[in-house]
Amino acid sequence: MILKADPDKVLRFLVENFELVRSLYLAQLEGNVISREQFNALTKHTGDISINRLFEYKLLSEQYEDIRLNDPVRAFLAFLISEFKPLLPSELEKYRTSFVELFTAVQECPEGEQPILLEQLQALYDEVQRFLENVENNTGQLLRETQHLKANKDKMEYGERIRRARHLIEYYITPLNNILDLQHSESIASLLGQISAYANRERLVHGYQLARDRFGQLHELLRGGNERILRQSRILSRELLPLIERLQTESEILSGWLFFLERPFRHEVPSFTTRSYRNFFGSSTGANVALFMEQFIQRVEAVILQEEEITAVDRHEVLFDRQLYVESLQEQLPVHDFFEWCRERLYQNEQRPSTERFLKICSIVFEDSEKYETEFTGRRIEIELEDFVFHVPEVKVSSKTKKDDVP
Amino acid sequence: MYPEYHREITEALLMDARFLVEGEPEFTCLRENLDFYQQFFEASFGLSLLCQSDYAFLQSARDNDTLSRDICIFLGVLCYEVDREGKNIMEELSFSTFAYEDVERLLELSSFREVLEATKSLRDAPSRRNFYHLLARRRLIDKIDDEAFRFTPGHKYFLEFARGVVQEMGERETGDGLSVGGVQTEVTDHSEILKHDPGDKHGVEE
């Protein structure tokens, strides 16, 4: 009992000196007790009055040379700071005994002993509550420690890390998993299941109203507790164990490399893949295939184009200008040797003199025969062109109109 | 008649001799037609196809592969150094990017330098540059840019090999101060071991 101050004053003191109290708590968590030297170091900047109050308010107590936080204060701070020492599973196992004893007492409570039954039910309720809280704190703390270990924030030596991981698995995680294993008939979780089933029945059939209420409360707590246990169990199996397993896998990999690197050139190595240079087609495949395919080739009808009488087509043909020759003839009439005149005109006017062109020039007289008068001398002359020689009569051409003019 | 990426799969596995890894459409196609491809490569080329959940490659029949050895030495030293820096090997190799510069620094200062120097493709920076190119061609690493790379899931094949070494050693030497399960590595002073075994370096091959 705190004699020297009211509870709210104590709380205020705690608030005002919270950092100090926290460091004291962490020191105790680390070493179980706070040694006198540690205490002096931590309170170096704290006034004497405050130091005295730590003891007067019964926050701290002295144990021989060492100092400890009083247990209710320690539990309160653990709750506030969420830093715990994980409980050894045997610390949790003690709940089994109290559950069994209280449960048996409740079951065997004689009729008419209601007051003690209510008290036992109350005690069982509190005990279950404490158990669940402890389990939750424990998994939470184990998870933090494992993650811490995984991240290796303390830069722990490799071997040390593995030892620590194994220690956690062996002494904390696996036993805790057993405690929470609902499938296992010996686990505390399944014991709580039995209690829950009993409470569920009694809350309906018990002859005493207050007891029915208490059984109802207990049943509610256990029903929720079942879910809480499941959640913790899931954390264990889904996060904690895999984390540790990964740590272990990693350690195996590293150990493997170290073994390998001891004799890197003589140790066997895993078979890897090699590039395949095999050619699907050889250099002569193409020729062989062609030869093979040849037999299937059917001779198709050949279309042969034969050139007969190659005549170059004159693309630059100039159109025959008949008018030019008609006018020229008109000017020069009478012409004594018409065909010779035609030949002369041809070579004079045409860029490409040709027989065809020559004949066209000749035709002007015969086409307009009413305009001209012709007179054959009876002699024949030769007109030589590029590729032809014409034997033509000597013809004298004169204008008809002229004759008409001279009657 | 053939799966969609048949040509790409065959070229990658057989002619490029590289990993197919998760994320590639070829890999998905290969997984979907796994039975076919196992038979195909076995019947056509006598090669066995190794296909895990996130990588696949064709195992060669050669049991003394220089490249495989070089990769083991490289990964072994790298893992050791990564762990020495207090990082998690598996996480680093799976998710981190590695700057060439950092890797070079780790290897240069490594206490396994002797081993590296005795390995042709790892003995100096220019050789290692070629080695990184080769790893990228085999798709063991993905180049991010000129500065950094990332391991593909293919690296897990070699990590599994290392695990296998431990289990094998454990089986062979149980009761000889070494326990099974990989938690027995008291062998940290590897430089000592190297000194005891100078003959190792003569084993360097092509």
Coordinates of C-alpha atoms in Angstrom, one line a residue, chain A residues 270-275, chain B residues 8-9 11-24 26-27 30 49-52 54-59 67-68 71 75 134-142 151-159:
Chain A
P270 CA 25.5 -29.0 -61.0
S271 CA 24.9 -29.8 -64.7
F272 CA 24.0 -26.7 -66.5
T273 CA 22.9 -26.0 -70.0
T274 CA 25.1 -25.8 -73.0
R275 CA 24.6 -24.1 -76.3
Chain B
E8 CA 11.1 -19.1 -79.4
I9 CA 11.1 -21.8 -76.7
E11 CA 15.7 -21.3 -79.7
A12 CA 16.0 -20.0 -76.2
L13 CA 16.5 -23.4 -74.5
L14 CA 18.5 -25.2 -77.1
M15 CA 20.4 -22.7 -79.2
D16 CA 20.9 -19.9 -76.7
A17 CA 21.1 -22.3 -73.8
R18 CA 19.4 -19.8 -71.5
F19 CA 16.9 -19.9 -68.7
L20 CA 13.3 -19.2 -69.4
V21 CA 11.9 -17.4 -66.4
E22 CA 8.6 -16.5 -65.0
G23 CA 7.2 -13.4 -66.7
E24 CA 8.2 -14.5 -70.2
E26 CA 7.5 -18.4 -73.6
F27 CA 7.8 -19.7 -70.0
L30 CA 6.3 -24.1 -71.8
L49 CA 14.1 -30.3 -69.4
L50 CA 14.2 -29.0 -65.8
C51 CA 11.2 -26.9 -65.1
Q52 CA 10.5 -25.3 -61.7
D54 CA 9.7 -19.9 -61.9
Y55 CA 12.5 -21.0 -64.1
A56 CA 13.3 -23.7 -66.7
F57 CA 16.3 -24.8 -68.7
L58 CA 17.7 -27.8 -70.6
Q59 CA 20.1 -29.8 -68.6
L67 CA 30.5 -22.2 -66.8
S68 CA 28.5 -23.9 -64.1
I71 CA 28.8 -19.5 -61.6
L75 CA 27.5 -17.0 -56.4
L134 CA 27.6 -14.2 -70.5
L135 CA 25.3 -14.4 -67.4
A136 CA 23.0 -12.0 -69.1
R137 CA 22.9 -14.0 -72.3
R138 CA 22.1 -17.1 -70.3
R139 CA 19.4 -15.1 -68.5
L140 CA 20.8 -15.7 -65.0
I141 CA 20.9 -11.9 -64.6
D142 CA 18.9 -9.1 -66.2
F151 CA 19.2 -11.9 -60.7
T152 CA 16.5 -13.8 -62.4
P153 CA 14.8 -16.7 -60.7
G154 CA 17.3 -18.9 -62.4
H155 CA 19.8 -18.2 -59.6
K156 CA 17.7 -20.5 -57.3
Y157 CA 19.0 -23.5 -59.2
F158 CA 22.4 -22.8 -57.9
L159 CA 21.2 -22.0 -54.4

